[in-house]
mmCIF file of C-alpha atoms in Angstrom:
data_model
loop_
_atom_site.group_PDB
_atom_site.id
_atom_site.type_symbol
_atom_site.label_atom_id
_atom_site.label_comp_id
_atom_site.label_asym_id
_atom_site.label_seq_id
_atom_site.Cartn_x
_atom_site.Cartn_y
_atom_site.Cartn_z
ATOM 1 C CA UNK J 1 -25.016 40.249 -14.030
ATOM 2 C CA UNK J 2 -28.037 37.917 -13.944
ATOM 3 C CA UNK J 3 -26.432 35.547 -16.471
ATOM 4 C CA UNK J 4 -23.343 35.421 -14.393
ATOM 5 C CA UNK J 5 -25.027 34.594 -10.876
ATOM 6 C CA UNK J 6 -27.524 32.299 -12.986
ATOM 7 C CA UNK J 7 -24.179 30.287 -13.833
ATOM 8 C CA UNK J 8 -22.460 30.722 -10.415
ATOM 9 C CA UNK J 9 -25.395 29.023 -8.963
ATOM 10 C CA UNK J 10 -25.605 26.149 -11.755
ATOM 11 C CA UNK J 11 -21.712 25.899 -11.186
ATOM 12 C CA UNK J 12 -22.089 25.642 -7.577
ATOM 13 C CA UNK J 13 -24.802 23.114 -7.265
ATOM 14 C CA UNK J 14 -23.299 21.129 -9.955
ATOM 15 C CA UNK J 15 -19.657 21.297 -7.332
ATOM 16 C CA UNK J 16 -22.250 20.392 -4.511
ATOM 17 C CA UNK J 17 -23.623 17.437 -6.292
ATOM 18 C CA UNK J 18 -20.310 15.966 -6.986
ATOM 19 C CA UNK J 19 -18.781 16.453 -3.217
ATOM 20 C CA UNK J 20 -22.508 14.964 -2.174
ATOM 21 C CA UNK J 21 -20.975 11.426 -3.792
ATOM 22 C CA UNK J 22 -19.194 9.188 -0.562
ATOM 23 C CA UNK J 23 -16.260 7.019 -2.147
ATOM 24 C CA UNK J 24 -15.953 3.919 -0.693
ATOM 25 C CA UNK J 25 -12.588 2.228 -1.325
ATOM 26 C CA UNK J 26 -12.719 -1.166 -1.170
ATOM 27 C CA UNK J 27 -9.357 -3.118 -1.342
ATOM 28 C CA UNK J 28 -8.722 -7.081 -1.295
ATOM 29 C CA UNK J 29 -5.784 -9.140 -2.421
ATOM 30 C CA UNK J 30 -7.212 -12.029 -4.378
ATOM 31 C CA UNK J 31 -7.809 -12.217 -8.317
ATOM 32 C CA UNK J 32 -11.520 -10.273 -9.869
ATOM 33 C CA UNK J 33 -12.512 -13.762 -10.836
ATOM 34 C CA UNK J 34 -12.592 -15.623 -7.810
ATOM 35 C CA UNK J 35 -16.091 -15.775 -5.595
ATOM 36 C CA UNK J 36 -14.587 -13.105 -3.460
ATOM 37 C CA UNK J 37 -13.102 -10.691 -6.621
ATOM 38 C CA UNK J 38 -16.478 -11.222 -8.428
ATOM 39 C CA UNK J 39 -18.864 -10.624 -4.717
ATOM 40 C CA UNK J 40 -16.861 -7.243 -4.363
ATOM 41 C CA UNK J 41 -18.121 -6.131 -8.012
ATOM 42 C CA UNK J 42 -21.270 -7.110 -7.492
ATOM 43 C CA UNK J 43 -21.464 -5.607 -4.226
ATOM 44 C CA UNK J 44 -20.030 -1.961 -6.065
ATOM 45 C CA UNK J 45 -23.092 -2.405 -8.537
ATOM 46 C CA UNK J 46 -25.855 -2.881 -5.988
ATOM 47 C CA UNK J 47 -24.689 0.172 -3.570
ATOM 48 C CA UNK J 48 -24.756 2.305 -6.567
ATOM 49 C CA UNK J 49 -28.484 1.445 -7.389
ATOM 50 C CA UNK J 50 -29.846 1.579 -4.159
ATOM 51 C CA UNK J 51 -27.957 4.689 -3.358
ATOM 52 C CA UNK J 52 -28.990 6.115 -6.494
ATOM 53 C CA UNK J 53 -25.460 7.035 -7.531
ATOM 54 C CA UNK J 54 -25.223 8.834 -4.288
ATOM 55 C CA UNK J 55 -21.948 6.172 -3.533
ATOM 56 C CA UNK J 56 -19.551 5.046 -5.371
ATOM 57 C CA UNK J 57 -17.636 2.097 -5.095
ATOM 58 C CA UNK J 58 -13.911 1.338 -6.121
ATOM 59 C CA UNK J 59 -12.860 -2.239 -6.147
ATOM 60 C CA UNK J 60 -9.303 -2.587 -5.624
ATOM 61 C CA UNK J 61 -8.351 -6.236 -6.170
ATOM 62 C CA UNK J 62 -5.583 -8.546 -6.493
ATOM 63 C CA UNK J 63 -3.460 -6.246 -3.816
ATOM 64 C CA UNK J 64 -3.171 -3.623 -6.391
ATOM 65 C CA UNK J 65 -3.584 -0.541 -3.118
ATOM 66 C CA UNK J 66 -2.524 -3.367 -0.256
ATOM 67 C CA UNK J 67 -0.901 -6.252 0.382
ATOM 68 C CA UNK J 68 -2.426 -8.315 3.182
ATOM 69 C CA UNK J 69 -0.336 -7.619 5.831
ATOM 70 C CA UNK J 70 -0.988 -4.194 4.890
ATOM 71 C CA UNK J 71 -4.507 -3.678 4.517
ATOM 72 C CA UNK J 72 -6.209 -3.764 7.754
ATOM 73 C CA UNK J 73 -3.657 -0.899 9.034
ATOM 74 C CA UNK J 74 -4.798 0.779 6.219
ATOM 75 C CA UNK J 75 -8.405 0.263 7.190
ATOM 76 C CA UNK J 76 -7.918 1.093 10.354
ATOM 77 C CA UNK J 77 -6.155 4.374 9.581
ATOM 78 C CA UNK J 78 -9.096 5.308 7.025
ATOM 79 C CA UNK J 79 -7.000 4.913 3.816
ATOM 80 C CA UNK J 80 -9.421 2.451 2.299
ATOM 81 C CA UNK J 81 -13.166 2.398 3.652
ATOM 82 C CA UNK J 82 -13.941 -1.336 3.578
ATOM 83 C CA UNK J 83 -11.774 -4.821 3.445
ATOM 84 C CA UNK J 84 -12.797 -8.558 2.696
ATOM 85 C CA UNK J 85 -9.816 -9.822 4.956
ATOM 86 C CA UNK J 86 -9.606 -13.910 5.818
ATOM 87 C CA UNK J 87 -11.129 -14.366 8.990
ATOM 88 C CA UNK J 88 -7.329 -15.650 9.672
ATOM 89 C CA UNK J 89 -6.424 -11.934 9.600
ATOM 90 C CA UNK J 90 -8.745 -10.885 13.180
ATOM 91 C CA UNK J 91 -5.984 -13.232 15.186
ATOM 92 C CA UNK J 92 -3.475 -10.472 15.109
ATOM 93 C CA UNK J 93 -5.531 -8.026 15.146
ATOM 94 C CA UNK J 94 -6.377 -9.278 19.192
ATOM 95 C CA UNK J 95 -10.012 -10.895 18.315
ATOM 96 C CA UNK J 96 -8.639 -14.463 18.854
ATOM 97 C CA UNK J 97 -12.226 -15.909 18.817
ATOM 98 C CA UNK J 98 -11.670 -15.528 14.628
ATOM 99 C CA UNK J 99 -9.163 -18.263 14.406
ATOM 100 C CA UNK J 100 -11.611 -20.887 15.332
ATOM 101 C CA UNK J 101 -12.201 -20.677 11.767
ATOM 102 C CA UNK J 102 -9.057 -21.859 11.259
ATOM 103 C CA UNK J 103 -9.199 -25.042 13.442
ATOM 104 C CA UNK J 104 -9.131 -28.503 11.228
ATOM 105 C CA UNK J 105 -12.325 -30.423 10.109
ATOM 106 C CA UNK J 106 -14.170 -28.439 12.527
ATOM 107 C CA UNK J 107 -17.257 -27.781 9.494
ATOM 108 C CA UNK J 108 -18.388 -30.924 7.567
ATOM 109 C CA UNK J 109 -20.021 -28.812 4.991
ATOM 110 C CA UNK J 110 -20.969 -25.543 4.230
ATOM 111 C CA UNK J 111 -24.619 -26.425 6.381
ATOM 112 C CA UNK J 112 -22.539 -26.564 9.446
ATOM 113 C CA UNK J 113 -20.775 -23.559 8.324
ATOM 114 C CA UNK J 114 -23.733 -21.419 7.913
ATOM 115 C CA UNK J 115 -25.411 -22.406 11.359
ATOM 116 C CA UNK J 116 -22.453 -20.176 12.681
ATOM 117 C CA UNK J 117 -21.293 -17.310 9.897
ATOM 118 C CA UNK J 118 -25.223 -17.121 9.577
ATOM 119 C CA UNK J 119 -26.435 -17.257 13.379
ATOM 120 C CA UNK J 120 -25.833 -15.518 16.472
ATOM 121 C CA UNK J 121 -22.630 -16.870 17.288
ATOM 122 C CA UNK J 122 -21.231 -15.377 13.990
ATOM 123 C CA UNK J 123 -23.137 -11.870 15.225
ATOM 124 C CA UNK J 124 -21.226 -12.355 18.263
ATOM 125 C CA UNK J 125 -18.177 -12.236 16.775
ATOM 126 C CA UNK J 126 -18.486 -9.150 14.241
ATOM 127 C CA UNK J 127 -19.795 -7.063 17.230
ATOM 128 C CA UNK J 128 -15.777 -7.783 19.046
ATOM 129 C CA UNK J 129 -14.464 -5.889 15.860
ATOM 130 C CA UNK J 130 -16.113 -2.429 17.014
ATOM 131 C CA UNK J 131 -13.469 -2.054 20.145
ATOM 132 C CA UNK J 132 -10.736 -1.954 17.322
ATOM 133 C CA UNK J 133 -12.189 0.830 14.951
ATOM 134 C CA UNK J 134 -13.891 -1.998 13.238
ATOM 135 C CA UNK J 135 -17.518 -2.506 12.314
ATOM 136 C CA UNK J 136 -18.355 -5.907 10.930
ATOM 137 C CA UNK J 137 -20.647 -6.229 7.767
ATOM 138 C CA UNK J 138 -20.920 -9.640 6.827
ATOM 139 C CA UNK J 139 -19.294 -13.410 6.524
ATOM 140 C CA UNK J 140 -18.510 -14.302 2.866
ATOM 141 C CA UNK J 141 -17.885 -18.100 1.803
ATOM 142 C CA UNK J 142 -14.708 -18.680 -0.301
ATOM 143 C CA UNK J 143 -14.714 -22.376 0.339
ATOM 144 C CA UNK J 144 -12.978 -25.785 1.977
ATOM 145 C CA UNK J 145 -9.020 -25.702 1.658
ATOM 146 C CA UNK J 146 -6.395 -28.234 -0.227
ATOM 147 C CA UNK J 147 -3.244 -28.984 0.155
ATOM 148 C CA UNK J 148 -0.358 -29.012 -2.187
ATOM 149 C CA UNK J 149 2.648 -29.940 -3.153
ATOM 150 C CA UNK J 150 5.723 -31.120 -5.779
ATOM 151 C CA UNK J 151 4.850 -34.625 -4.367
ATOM 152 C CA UNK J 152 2.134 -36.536 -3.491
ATOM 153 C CA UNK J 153 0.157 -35.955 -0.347
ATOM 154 C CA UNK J 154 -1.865 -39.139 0.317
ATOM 155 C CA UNK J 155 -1.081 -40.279 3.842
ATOM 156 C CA UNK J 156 -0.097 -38.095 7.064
ATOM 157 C CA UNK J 157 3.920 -38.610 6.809
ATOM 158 C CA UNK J 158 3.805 -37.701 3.053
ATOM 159 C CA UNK J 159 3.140 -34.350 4.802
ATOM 160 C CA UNK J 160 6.856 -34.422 6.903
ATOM 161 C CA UNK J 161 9.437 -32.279 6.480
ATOM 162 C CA UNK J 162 8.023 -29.711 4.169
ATOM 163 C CA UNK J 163 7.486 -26.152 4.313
ATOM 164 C CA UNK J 164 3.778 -24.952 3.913
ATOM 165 C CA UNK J 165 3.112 -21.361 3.371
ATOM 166 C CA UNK J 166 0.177 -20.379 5.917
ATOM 167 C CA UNK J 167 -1.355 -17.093 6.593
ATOM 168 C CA UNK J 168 -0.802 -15.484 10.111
ATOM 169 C CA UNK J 169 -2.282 -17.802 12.452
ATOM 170 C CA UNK J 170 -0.979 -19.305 15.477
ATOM 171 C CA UNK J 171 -3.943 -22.109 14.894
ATOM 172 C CA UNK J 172 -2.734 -22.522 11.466
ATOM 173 C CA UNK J 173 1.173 -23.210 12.551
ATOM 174 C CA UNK J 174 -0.071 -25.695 15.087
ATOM 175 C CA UNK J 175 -1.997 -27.103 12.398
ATOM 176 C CA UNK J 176 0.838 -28.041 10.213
ATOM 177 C CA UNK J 177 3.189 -28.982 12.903
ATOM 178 C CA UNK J 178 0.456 -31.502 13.651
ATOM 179 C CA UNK J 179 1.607 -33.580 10.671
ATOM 180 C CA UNK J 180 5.400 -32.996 10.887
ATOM 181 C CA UNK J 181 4.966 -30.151 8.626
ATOM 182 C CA UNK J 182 6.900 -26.760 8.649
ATOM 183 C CA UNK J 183 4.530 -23.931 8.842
ATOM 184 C CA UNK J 184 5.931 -20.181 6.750
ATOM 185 C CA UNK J 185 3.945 -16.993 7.262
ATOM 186 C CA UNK J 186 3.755 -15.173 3.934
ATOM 187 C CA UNK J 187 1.781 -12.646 1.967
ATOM 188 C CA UNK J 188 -0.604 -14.271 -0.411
ATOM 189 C CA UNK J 189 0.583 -11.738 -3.302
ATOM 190 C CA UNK J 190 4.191 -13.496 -2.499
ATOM 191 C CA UNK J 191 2.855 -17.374 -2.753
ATOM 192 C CA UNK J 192 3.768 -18.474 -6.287
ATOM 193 C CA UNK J 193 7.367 -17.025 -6.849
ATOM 194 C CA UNK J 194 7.658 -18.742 -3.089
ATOM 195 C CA UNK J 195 6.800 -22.164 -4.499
ATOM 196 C CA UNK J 196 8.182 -21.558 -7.974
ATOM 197 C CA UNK J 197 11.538 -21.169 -6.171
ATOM 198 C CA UNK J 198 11.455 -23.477 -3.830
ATOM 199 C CA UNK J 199 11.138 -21.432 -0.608
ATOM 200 C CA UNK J 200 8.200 -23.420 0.363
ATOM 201 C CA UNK J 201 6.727 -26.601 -0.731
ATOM 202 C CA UNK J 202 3.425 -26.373 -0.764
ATOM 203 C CA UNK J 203 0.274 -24.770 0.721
ATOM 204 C CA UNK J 204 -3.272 -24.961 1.410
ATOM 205 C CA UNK J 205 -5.747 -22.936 -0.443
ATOM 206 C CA UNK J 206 -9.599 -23.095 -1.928
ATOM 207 C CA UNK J 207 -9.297 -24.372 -5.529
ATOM 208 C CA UNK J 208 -10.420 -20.729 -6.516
ATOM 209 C CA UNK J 209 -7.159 -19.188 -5.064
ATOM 210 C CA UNK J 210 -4.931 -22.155 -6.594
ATOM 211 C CA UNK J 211 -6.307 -21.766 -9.915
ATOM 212 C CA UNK J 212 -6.728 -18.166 -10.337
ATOM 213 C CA UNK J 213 -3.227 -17.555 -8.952
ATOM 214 C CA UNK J 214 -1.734 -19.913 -11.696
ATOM 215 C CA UNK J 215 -0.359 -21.928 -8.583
ATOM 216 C CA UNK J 216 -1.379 -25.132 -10.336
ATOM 217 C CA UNK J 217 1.497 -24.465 -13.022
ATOM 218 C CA UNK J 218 3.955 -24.362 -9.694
ATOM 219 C CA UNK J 219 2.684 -27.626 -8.208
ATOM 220 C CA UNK J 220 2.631 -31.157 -9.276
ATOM 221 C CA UNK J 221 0.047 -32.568 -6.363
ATOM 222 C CA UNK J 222 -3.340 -31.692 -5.429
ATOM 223 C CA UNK J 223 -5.136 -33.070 -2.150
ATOM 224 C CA UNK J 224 -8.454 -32.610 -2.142
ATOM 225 C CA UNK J 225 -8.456 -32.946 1.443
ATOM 226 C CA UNK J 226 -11.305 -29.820 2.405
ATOM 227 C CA UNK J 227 -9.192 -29.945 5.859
ATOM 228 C CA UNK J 228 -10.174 -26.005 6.741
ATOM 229 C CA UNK J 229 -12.196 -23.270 5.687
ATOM 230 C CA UNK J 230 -11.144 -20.036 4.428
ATOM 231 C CA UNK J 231 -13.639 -16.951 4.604
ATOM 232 C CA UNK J 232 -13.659 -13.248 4.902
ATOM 233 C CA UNK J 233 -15.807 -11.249 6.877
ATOM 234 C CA UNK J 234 -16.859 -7.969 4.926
ATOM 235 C CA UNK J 235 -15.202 -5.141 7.267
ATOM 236 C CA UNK J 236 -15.417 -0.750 6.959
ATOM 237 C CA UNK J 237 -13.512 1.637 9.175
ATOM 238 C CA UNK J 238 -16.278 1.969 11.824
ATOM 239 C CA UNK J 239 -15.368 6.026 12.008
ATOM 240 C CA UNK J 240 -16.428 6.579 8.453
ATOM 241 C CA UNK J 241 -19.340 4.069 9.175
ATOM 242 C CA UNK J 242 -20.768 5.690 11.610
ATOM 243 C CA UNK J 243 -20.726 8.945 10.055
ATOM 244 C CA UNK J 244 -22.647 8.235 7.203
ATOM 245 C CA UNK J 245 -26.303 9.090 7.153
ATOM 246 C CA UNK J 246 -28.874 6.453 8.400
ATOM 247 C CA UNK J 247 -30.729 6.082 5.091
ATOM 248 C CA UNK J 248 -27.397 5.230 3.276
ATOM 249 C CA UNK J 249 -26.308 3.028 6.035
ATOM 250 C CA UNK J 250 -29.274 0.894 5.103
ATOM 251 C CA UNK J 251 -29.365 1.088 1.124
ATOM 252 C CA UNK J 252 -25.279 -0.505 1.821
ATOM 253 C CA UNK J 253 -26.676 -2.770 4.426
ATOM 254 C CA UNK J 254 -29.289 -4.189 2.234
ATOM 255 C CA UNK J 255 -26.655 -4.350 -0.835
ATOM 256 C CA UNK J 256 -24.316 -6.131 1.413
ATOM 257 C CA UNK J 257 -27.076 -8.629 1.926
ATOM 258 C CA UNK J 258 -27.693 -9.292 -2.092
ATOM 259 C CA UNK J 259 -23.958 -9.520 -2.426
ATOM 260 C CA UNK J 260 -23.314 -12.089 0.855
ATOM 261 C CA UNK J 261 -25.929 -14.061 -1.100
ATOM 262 C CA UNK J 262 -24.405 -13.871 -4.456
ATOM 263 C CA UNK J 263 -20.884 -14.653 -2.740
ATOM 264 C CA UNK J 264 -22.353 -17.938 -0.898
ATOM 265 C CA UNK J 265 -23.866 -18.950 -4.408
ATOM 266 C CA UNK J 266 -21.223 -18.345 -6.382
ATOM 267 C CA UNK J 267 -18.390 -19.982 -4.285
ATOM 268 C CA UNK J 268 -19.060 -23.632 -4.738
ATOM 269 C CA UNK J 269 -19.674 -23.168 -8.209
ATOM 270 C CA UNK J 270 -16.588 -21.348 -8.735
ATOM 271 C CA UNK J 271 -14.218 -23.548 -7.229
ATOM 272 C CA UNK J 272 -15.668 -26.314 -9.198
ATOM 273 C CA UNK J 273 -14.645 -24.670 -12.202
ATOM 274 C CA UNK J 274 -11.295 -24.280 -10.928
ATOM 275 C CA UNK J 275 -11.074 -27.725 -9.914
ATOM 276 C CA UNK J 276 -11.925 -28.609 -13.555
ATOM 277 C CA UNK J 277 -9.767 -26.056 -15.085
ATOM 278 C CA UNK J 278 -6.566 -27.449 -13.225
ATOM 279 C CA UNK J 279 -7.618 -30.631 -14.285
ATOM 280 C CA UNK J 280 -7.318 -29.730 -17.609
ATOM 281 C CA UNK J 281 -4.269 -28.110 -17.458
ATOM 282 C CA UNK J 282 -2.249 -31.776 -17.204
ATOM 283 C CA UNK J 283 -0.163 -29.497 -14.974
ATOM 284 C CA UNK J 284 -0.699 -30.916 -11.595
ATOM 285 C CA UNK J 285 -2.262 -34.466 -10.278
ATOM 286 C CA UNK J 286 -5.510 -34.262 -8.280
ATOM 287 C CA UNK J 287 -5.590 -37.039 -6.041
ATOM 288 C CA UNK J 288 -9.209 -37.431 -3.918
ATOM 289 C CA UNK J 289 -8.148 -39.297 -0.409
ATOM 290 C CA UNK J 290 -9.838 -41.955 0.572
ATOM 291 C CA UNK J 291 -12.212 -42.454 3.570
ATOM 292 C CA UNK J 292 -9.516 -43.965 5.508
ATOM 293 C CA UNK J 293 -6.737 -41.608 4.453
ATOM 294 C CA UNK J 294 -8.768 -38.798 5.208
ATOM 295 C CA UNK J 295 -9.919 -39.794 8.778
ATOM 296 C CA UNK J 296 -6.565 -40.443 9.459
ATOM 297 C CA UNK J 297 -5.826 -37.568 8.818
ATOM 298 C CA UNK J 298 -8.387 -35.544 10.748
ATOM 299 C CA UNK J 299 -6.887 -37.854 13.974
ATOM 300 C CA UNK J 300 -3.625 -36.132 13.332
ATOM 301 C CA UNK J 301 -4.948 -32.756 13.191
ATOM 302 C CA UNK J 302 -7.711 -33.504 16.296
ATOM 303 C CA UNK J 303 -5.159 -32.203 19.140
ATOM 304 C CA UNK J 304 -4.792 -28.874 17.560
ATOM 305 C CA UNK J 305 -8.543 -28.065 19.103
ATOM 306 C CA UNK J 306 -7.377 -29.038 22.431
ATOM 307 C CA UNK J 307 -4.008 -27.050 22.305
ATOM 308 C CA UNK J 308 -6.200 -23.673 20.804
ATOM 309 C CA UNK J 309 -8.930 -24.281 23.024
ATOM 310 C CA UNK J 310 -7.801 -21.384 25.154
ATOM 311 C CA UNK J 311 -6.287 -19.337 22.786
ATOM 312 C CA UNK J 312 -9.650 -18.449 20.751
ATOM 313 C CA UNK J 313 -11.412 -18.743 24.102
ATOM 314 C CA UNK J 314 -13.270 -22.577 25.217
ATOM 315 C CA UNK J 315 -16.821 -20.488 25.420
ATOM 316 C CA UNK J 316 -16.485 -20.121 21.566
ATOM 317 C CA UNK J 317 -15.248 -23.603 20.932
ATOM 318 C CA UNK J 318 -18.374 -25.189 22.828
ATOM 319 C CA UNK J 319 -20.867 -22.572 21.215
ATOM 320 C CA UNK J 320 -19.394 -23.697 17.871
ATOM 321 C CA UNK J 321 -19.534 -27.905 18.707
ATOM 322 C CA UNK J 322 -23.077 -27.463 20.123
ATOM 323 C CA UNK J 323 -24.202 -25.606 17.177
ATOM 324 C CA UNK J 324 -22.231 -28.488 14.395
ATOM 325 C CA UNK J 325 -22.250 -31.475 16.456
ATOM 326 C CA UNK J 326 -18.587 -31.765 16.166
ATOM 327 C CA UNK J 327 -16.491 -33.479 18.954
ATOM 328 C CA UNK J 328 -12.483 -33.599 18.457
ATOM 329 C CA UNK J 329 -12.709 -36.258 21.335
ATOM 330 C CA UNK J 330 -14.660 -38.664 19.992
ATOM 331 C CA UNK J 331 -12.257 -38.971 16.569
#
């Protein structure tokens, strides 16, 4: 009798041990290689150490549990536990002040960048995701955006005429119609049977997300134009946030800190690969615009701040130009 409740005990704590682990699903749509894919692993890793196996992790990339349209209602819902969405995603979602991000040529370089994803006016804008279920972890660099194309992109009309997929973003269709383009909405998981059939023309994405998504053996033209930025902000269903104890709270916080560093290091270098590796390939033409051709450019795309202004709120816009030193007017 002793022997059993000996074992019923061992058998019970080893049952309480195992329901003692929190899963966190984490879900994203892009490929495990790119600075975003390899950030999410490395994130997984470090919450496991510092939690001392108390949570686990489960990276679920390349849209293998959601597609992006799907994912943040899956979030929201507590399917999955925590997202990497494009800050491109929060428009929909009612926190307009995110697609500020999206406005053209409004960060020079990743310096500029960080004085906002870094500071208090990127603080600002995490804390608006709470209202919405939402708690807000951290920004993530992917890197400046390209454009692309079956023909050459070199001057503002070569741009004319031809459909560009975008992500859902009312800045982002103003932004192509500010060059004659045709803006199309559309799942990233969607983009290259899109272009290899012709349903769009081209599209602007990080060299990462071109390369790793094969799109370079799809397209014939590459601009390195490094017109916008694309990001994610590292999000968890705020429910299931909340309700984890303190200590863990702040083992995860501290992991998301290695990992937002390890993301921000990683994502130059990793889009520099890609730019070599499609290179390489012989499959498409890089073309580097010149000064000129590149300023004209950013002219073109200059009334899009003016027409968003209200739309992700003029408070924003000015915090953002005072912290940069950018001024749409003066182009």
């Amino acid at each position: 009798m002793k022997l059993k409740l000996v074992l019923a005990s061992a058998l019970l704590a080893i049952g309480l041990s195992a329901s003692a682990q929190t899963v966190i699903k984490f879900s994203h749509v892009v490929a495990v290689d790119t600075p975003k894919g390899q950030a999410a692993l490395f994130f997984a890793k470090k919450a496991g150490e510092l939690t001392k196996g108390k949570v686990k992790v489960e990276v679920y990339a390349n849209s293998a549990l959601y597609k992006d349209k799907e994912e943040m209602e899956a979030l929201q819902i507590g399917s999955v536990q925590m997202l990497a969405p494009s800050l491109a995603k929060f428009g929909p979602l009612g926190v307009k002040e995110f697609e500020a991000f999206d406005l053209p040529f409004i960060f020079d370089d990743t310096a500029d960048l960080h004085k906002i994803t870094q500071g208090p006016v990127g603080a600002g804008l995490l804390a608006k995701l709470d209202a919405r279920g939402i708690h807000g972890l951290a920004f993530w660099d992917n890197g400046f955006k390209s454009f692309s194309a079956n023909t050459p992109l070199k001057n503002v009309a070569d741009f004319k005429g031809k459909k560009f997929r975008i992500q859902s973003s009312k800045v982002l269709e103003e932004e192509i119609r500010s060059v004659g383009g045709i803006p199309q909405v559309m799942a990233f998981s969607e983009v290259y049977q899109a272009l290899q059939t012709g349903v769009v023309d081209g599209t602007e994405n990080p060299i990462s997300n071109f390369y790793t998504q094969k799109m370079h053996e799809v397209q014939k033209h590459l601009s390195i134009t490094n017109h916008g930025y694309l990001g994610y902000a590292v999000i968890v269903n705020k429910k299931f946030w909340d309700g984890l104890p303190a200590d863990i709270r702040g083992e995860l916080e501290q992991a998301m800190k290695e990992a937002t560093v390890y993301a921000n290091q990683i994502a130059q270098e990793e889009n520099d690969k890609a730019l070599d590796g499609v290179k390489k390939s012989g499959k498409t033409t890089v073309y580097v615009p010149t000064k000129e051709e590149r300023l004209a450019l950013k002219k073109a795309m200059a009334p899009v701040h003016t027409k968003m202004a209200d739309r992700v709120g003029k408070d924003t816009l000015q915090q953002i130009y005072k912290a940069t030193g950018f001024d749409p007017a003066k182009l």
